[in-house]
């Protein structure tokens, strides 16, 4: 505010400090006196007079009941947290990411200082400028969606729409109309509606969990990628679309291609440019930075939550394997910040699993959450005993064989209840239904 500190009259800053102190102590009379003196004395620099005038206006509003000191303090703290967040998001120069973060949009960003994440940020900044299809791989919860948003919002299509579709969450019977749209009159009461491809025209379409898509839907996606044309359900004309495709999956697509569960031609079309996001346990040096980032983000949503963390708690966070990766850590920090008993998160505020007092949830890594389990122990959620007495231990079993045994074991453990079997396997009811259909099981 003041360009030349030397021009300030000696003692003025001390006087202004007394004004602030008087306001905090609710000694309004003394504060008014200092304010009036500053305004009357024309020897002060114009910037200082404006500051003094601002103090006076604040006093008037406080006395009138328009503002409370608690509200002013809260608003200033919120503004400070937002400025800190934006400072981390902004690149240091041009389109290049800074050392810690790569911006997506105001709601998300990629954070990391490990060599692996710095490499991803550099590749993302470069890939963002081209239209080629991108395949993002990595375990569940590693932040594939955040990278997809960063690719869009840091690229030449940032002004266009970003449309996201979770292929695993939409029933197979509705996926085609959801992606390609539907014409009026296809069925009773159906109105004309554009699909996600048309909505993303001029921008980016993010196909999340594309490994859960059926072979029929895969063929239609391949046609759109090759022709840049879509045809609505019940439609008779092709509609041109200009869409960049970004796909993501936690599955091993080459293995699925070998098992005839994924189309090789679609895999090659998607795998033009590839980004693999490492699991959080593979980049533990990012955990302190992420903890700070999640605390700042949480403070914007919950102003009353704590904003500090003790070194002991941070050591426990760094030692945890985080099977749920970034998503799990975000939830853990938010929960601990809201329930912390003191001014900072301590080990006692963390979940029992981080303290070693609780069995961890099944890993979300790989194509399936199936883990071996000793026969003498009871069957637990997410842990399936796969038995094959005639199986040769030296032969590597196919993915379909493993899935088939897992589904049968889960159904047996659940007494035939499909919803319970899905919970045992750690997948959604819809995902289990798709698995039954793919394996030709009734």
PDB file of C-alpha atoms in Angstrom, residues 166-314:
ATOM      1  CA  UNK A 166     -18.300 -42.993 -15.011  1.00  0.00           C
ATOM      2  CA  UNK A 167     -18.764 -46.051 -17.210  1.00  0.00           C
ATOM      3  CA  UNK A 168     -19.009 -48.377 -14.196  1.00  0.00           C
ATOM      4  CA  UNK A 169     -21.848 -46.406 -12.581  1.00  0.00           C
ATOM      5  CA  UNK A 170     -24.275 -46.396 -15.531  1.00  0.00           C
ATOM      6  CA  UNK A 171     -26.325 -49.556 -16.227  1.00  0.00           C
ATOM      7  CA  UNK A 172     -25.472 -51.194 -19.539  1.00  0.00           C
ATOM      8  CA  UNK A 173     -29.027 -50.700 -20.813  1.00  0.00           C
ATOM      9  CA  UNK A 174     -28.735 -46.921 -20.347  1.00  0.00           C
ATOM     10  CA  UNK A 175     -25.102 -46.370 -21.309  1.00  0.00           C
ATOM     11  CA  UNK A 176     -25.701 -46.095 -25.052  1.00  0.00           C
ATOM     12  CA  UNK A 177     -28.397 -43.417 -24.762  1.00  0.00           C
ATOM     13  CA  UNK A 178     -26.323 -41.633 -22.111  1.00  0.00           C
ATOM     14  CA  UNK A 179     -23.280 -41.438 -24.379  1.00  0.00           C
ATOM     15  CA  UNK A 180     -24.866 -40.984 -27.807  1.00  0.00           C
ATOM     16  CA  UNK A 181     -28.265 -39.448 -27.008  1.00  0.00           C
ATOM     17  CA  UNK A 182     -31.745 -40.572 -27.944  1.00  0.00           C
ATOM     18  CA  UNK A 183     -34.422 -39.398 -30.371  1.00  0.00           C
ATOM     19  CA  UNK A 184     -37.999 -38.568 -29.484  1.00  0.00           C
ATOM     20  CA  UNK A 185     -40.496 -41.377 -29.891  1.00  0.00           C
ATOM     21  CA  UNK A 186     -38.075 -44.304 -29.432  1.00  0.00           C
ATOM     22  CA  UNK A 187     -40.276 -45.391 -26.540  1.00  0.00           C
ATOM     23  CA  UNK A 188     -43.421 -44.097 -24.924  1.00  0.00           C
ATOM     24  CA  UNK A 189     -42.806 -40.790 -23.158  1.00  0.00           C
ATOM     25  CA  UNK A 190     -39.208 -40.474 -24.372  1.00  0.00           C
ATOM     26  CA  UNK A 191     -38.132 -37.002 -25.496  1.00  0.00           C
ATOM     27  CA  UNK A 192     -35.172 -36.080 -27.677  1.00  0.00           C
ATOM     28  CA  UNK A 193     -31.963 -35.698 -25.694  1.00  0.00           C
ATOM     29  CA  UNK A 194     -28.335 -35.163 -26.698  1.00  0.00           C
ATOM     30  CA  UNK A 195     -25.707 -37.522 -25.347  1.00  0.00           C
ATOM     31  CA  UNK A 196     -22.437 -36.861 -23.586  1.00  0.00           C
ATOM     32  CA  UNK A 197     -20.477 -36.821 -26.856  1.00  0.00           C
ATOM     33  CA  UNK A 198     -22.610 -33.959 -28.182  1.00  0.00           C
ATOM     34  CA  UNK A 199     -22.415 -32.151 -24.817  1.00  0.00           C
ATOM     35  CA  UNK A 200     -18.609 -32.334 -24.990  1.00  0.00           C
ATOM     36  CA  UNK A 201     -18.426 -30.956 -28.551  1.00  0.00           C
ATOM     37  CA  UNK A 202     -15.497 -28.543 -28.738  1.00  0.00           C
ATOM     38  CA  UNK A 203     -14.113 -29.795 -25.431  1.00  0.00           C
ATOM     39  CA  UNK A 204     -13.152 -32.992 -23.631  1.00  0.00           C
ATOM     40  CA  UNK A 205     -15.023 -36.207 -22.817  1.00  0.00           C
ATOM     41  CA  UNK A 206     -13.583 -38.117 -19.852  1.00  0.00           C
ATOM     42  CA  UNK A 207     -14.508 -41.809 -19.869  1.00  0.00           C
ATOM     43  CA  UNK A 208     -13.710 -42.977 -16.350  1.00  0.00           C
ATOM     44  CA  UNK A 209     -13.436 -46.719 -15.583  1.00  0.00           C
ATOM     45  CA  UNK A 210     -13.618 -47.621 -19.263  1.00  0.00           C
ATOM     46  CA  UNK A 211     -12.414 -51.125 -18.371  1.00  0.00           C
ATOM     47  CA  UNK A 212     -15.895 -51.843 -16.978  1.00  0.00           C
ATOM     48  CA  UNK A 213     -17.592 -51.158 -20.317  1.00  0.00           C
ATOM     49  CA  UNK A 214     -19.152 -54.060 -22.246  1.00  0.00           C
ATOM     50  CA  UNK A 215     -17.730 -55.244 -25.573  1.00  0.00           C
ATOM     51  CA  UNK A 216     -20.798 -53.925 -27.442  1.00  0.00           C
ATOM     52  CA  UNK A 217     -20.353 -50.435 -26.012  1.00  0.00           C
ATOM     53  CA  UNK A 218     -16.621 -50.597 -26.699  1.00  0.00           C
ATOM     54  CA  UNK A 219     -17.322 -51.187 -30.408  1.00  0.00           C
ATOM     55  CA  UNK A 220     -19.543 -48.099 -30.558  1.00  0.00           C
ATOM     56  CA  UNK A 221     -16.965 -45.954 -28.767  1.00  0.00           C
ATOM     57  CA  UNK A 222     -14.338 -47.132 -31.252  1.00  0.00           C
ATOM     58  CA  UNK A 223     -16.577 -46.084 -34.154  1.00  0.00           C
ATOM     59  CA  UNK A 224     -16.978 -42.563 -32.750  1.00  0.00           C
ATOM     60  CA  UNK A 225     -13.231 -42.181 -32.203  1.00  0.00           C
ATOM     61  CA  UNK A 226     -12.488 -43.272 -35.768  1.00  0.00           C
ATOM     62  CA  UNK A 227     -15.266 -41.334 -37.529  1.00  0.00           C
ATOM     63  CA  UNK A 228     -15.867 -38.325 -35.217  1.00  0.00           C
ATOM     64  CA  UNK A 229     -19.579 -38.977 -35.780  1.00  0.00           C
ATOM     65  CA  UNK A 230     -22.312 -40.085 -33.384  1.00  0.00           C
ATOM     66  CA  UNK A 231     -25.754 -41.435 -34.038  1.00  0.00           C
ATOM     67  CA  UNK A 232     -28.460 -41.126 -31.418  1.00  0.00           C
ATOM     68  CA  UNK A 233     -30.494 -44.109 -30.344  1.00  0.00           C
ATOM     69  CA  UNK A 234     -33.400 -44.251 -32.790  1.00  0.00           C
ATOM     70  CA  UNK A 235     -31.774 -41.642 -35.006  1.00  0.00           C
ATOM     71  CA  UNK A 236     -31.276 -41.823 -38.766  1.00  0.00           C
ATOM     72  CA  UNK A 237     -28.499 -39.331 -39.281  1.00  0.00           C
ATOM     73  CA  UNK A 238     -24.932 -39.024 -38.083  1.00  0.00           C
ATOM     74  CA  UNK A 239     -23.936 -35.975 -36.054  1.00  0.00           C
ATOM     75  CA  UNK A 240     -20.352 -34.659 -36.320  1.00  0.00           C
ATOM     76  CA  UNK A 241     -18.574 -34.038 -33.016  1.00  0.00           C
ATOM     77  CA  UNK A 242     -15.205 -32.484 -32.204  1.00  0.00           C
ATOM     78  CA  UNK A 243     -14.249 -34.157 -28.939  1.00  0.00           C
ATOM     79  CA  UNK A 244     -10.983 -35.036 -27.263  1.00  0.00           C
ATOM     80  CA  UNK A 245     -11.200 -38.413 -25.516  1.00  0.00           C
ATOM     81  CA  UNK A 246      -9.476 -39.026 -22.180  1.00  0.00           C
ATOM     82  CA  UNK A 247     -10.027 -42.497 -20.716  1.00  0.00           C
ATOM     83  CA  UNK A 248      -9.038 -43.876 -17.323  1.00  0.00           C
ATOM     84  CA  UNK A 249      -9.003 -47.302 -15.713  1.00  0.00           C
ATOM     85  CA  UNK A 250      -7.569 -49.151 -12.731  1.00  0.00           C
ATOM     86  CA  UNK A 251      -7.660 -52.427 -14.677  1.00  0.00           C
ATOM     87  CA  UNK A 252      -4.929 -54.172 -16.663  1.00  0.00           C
ATOM     88  CA  UNK A 253      -6.300 -53.613 -20.166  1.00  0.00           C
ATOM     89  CA  UNK A 254      -3.644 -55.701 -22.017  1.00  0.00           C
ATOM     90  CA  UNK A 255      -4.527 -58.684 -19.795  1.00  0.00           C
ATOM     91  CA  UNK A 256      -8.221 -58.057 -20.452  1.00  0.00           C
ATOM     92  CA  UNK A 257      -7.493 -58.001 -24.180  1.00  0.00           C
ATOM     93  CA  UNK A 258      -5.807 -61.410 -23.858  1.00  0.00           C
ATOM     94  CA  UNK A 259      -8.858 -62.701 -21.963  1.00  0.00           C
ATOM     95  CA  UNK A 260     -11.136 -61.261 -24.689  1.00  0.00           C
ATOM     96  CA  UNK A 261     -12.766 -58.909 -22.168  1.00  0.00           C
ATOM     97  CA  UNK A 262     -11.567 -55.739 -23.886  1.00  0.00           C
ATOM     98  CA  UNK A 263     -11.223 -54.914 -27.579  1.00  0.00           C
ATOM     99  CA  UNK A 264      -7.557 -54.685 -28.640  1.00  0.00           C
ATOM    100  CA  UNK A 265      -8.404 -52.195 -31.428  1.00  0.00           C
ATOM    101  CA  UNK A 266     -10.041 -49.839 -28.910  1.00  0.00           C
ATOM    102  CA  UNK A 267      -7.088 -50.244 -26.538  1.00  0.00           C
ATOM    103  CA  UNK A 268      -4.670 -49.188 -29.278  1.00  0.00           C
ATOM    104  CA  UNK A 269      -6.868 -46.188 -30.126  1.00  0.00           C
ATOM    105  CA  UNK A 270      -6.984 -45.089 -26.481  1.00  0.00           C
ATOM    106  CA  UNK A 271      -3.332 -45.747 -25.737  1.00  0.00           C
ATOM    107  CA  UNK A 272      -1.946 -43.043 -28.039  1.00  0.00           C
ATOM    108  CA  UNK A 273      -0.623 -41.055 -25.069  1.00  0.00           C
ATOM    109  CA  UNK A 274      -0.422 -42.682 -21.657  1.00  0.00           C
ATOM    110  CA  UNK A 275      -0.018 -41.408 -18.117  1.00  0.00           C
ATOM    111  CA  UNK A 276       0.391 -43.806 -15.193  1.00  0.00           C
ATOM    112  CA  UNK A 277      -0.388 -42.349 -11.760  1.00  0.00           C
ATOM    113  CA  UNK A 278       1.649 -44.030  -8.985  1.00  0.00           C
ATOM    114  CA  UNK A 279       0.008 -45.221  -5.788  1.00  0.00           C
ATOM    115  CA  UNK A 280       0.431 -42.993  -2.745  1.00  0.00           C
ATOM    116  CA  UNK A 281       2.580 -45.626  -0.989  1.00  0.00           C
ATOM    117  CA  UNK A 282       5.027 -45.302  -3.902  1.00  0.00           C
ATOM    118  CA  UNK A 283       5.514 -41.560  -3.337  1.00  0.00           C
ATOM    119  CA  UNK A 284       5.477 -41.115   0.414  1.00  0.00           C
ATOM    120  CA  UNK A 285       7.484 -37.900   0.162  1.00  0.00           C
ATOM    121  CA  UNK A 286       4.281 -36.255  -1.103  1.00  0.00           C
ATOM    122  CA  UNK A 287       2.292 -37.106   2.040  1.00  0.00           C
ATOM    123  CA  UNK A 288       3.270 -34.007   4.125  1.00  0.00           C
ATOM    124  CA  UNK A 289       2.481 -31.718   1.186  1.00  0.00           C
ATOM    125  CA  UNK A 290      -0.835 -33.472   0.586  1.00  0.00           C
ATOM    126  CA  UNK A 291      -1.722 -33.270   4.278  1.00  0.00           C
ATOM    127  CA  UNK A 292      -1.176 -29.486   4.175  1.00  0.00           C
ATOM    128  CA  UNK A 293      -3.183 -29.226   0.955  1.00  0.00           C
ATOM    129  CA  UNK A 294      -6.133 -31.199   2.352  1.00  0.00           C
ATOM    130  CA  UNK A 295      -6.103 -29.181   5.578  1.00  0.00           C
ATOM    131  CA  UNK A 296      -6.277 -25.938   3.592  1.00  0.00           C
ATOM    132  CA  UNK A 297      -9.024 -27.304   1.355  1.00  0.00           C
ATOM    133  CA  UNK A 298     -10.986 -28.543   4.354  1.00  0.00           C
ATOM    134  CA  UNK A 299     -10.712 -25.170   6.103  1.00  0.00           C
ATOM    135  CA  UNK A 300     -12.588 -23.554   3.212  1.00  0.00           C
ATOM    136  CA  UNK A 301     -15.450 -26.048   3.576  1.00  0.00           C
ATOM    137  CA  UNK A 302     -15.387 -26.129   7.382  1.00  0.00           C
ATOM    138  CA  UNK A 303     -14.045 -22.842   8.830  1.00  0.00           C
ATOM    139  CA  UNK A 304     -14.213 -24.222  12.382  1.00  0.00           C
ATOM    140  CA  UNK A 305     -11.906 -27.174  11.705  1.00  0.00           C
ATOM    141  CA  UNK A 306      -8.291 -27.174  12.898  1.00  0.00           C
ATOM    142  CA  UNK A 307      -5.576 -26.255  10.407  1.00  0.00           C
ATOM    143  CA  UNK A 308      -2.494 -27.830  11.993  1.00  0.00           C
ATOM    144  CA  UNK A 309      -0.992 -31.297  12.392  1.00  0.00           C
ATOM    145  CA  UNK A 310       1.617 -32.554  14.849  1.00  0.00           C
ATOM    146  CA  UNK A 311       4.862 -34.254  13.714  1.00  0.00           C
ATOM    147  CA  UNK A 312       3.802 -37.532  15.382  1.00  0.00           C
ATOM    148  CA  UNK A 313       0.523 -37.564  13.466  1.00  0.00           C
ATOM    149  CA  UNK A 314       2.369 -36.765  10.255  1.00  0.00           C
TER     150      UNK A 314
END
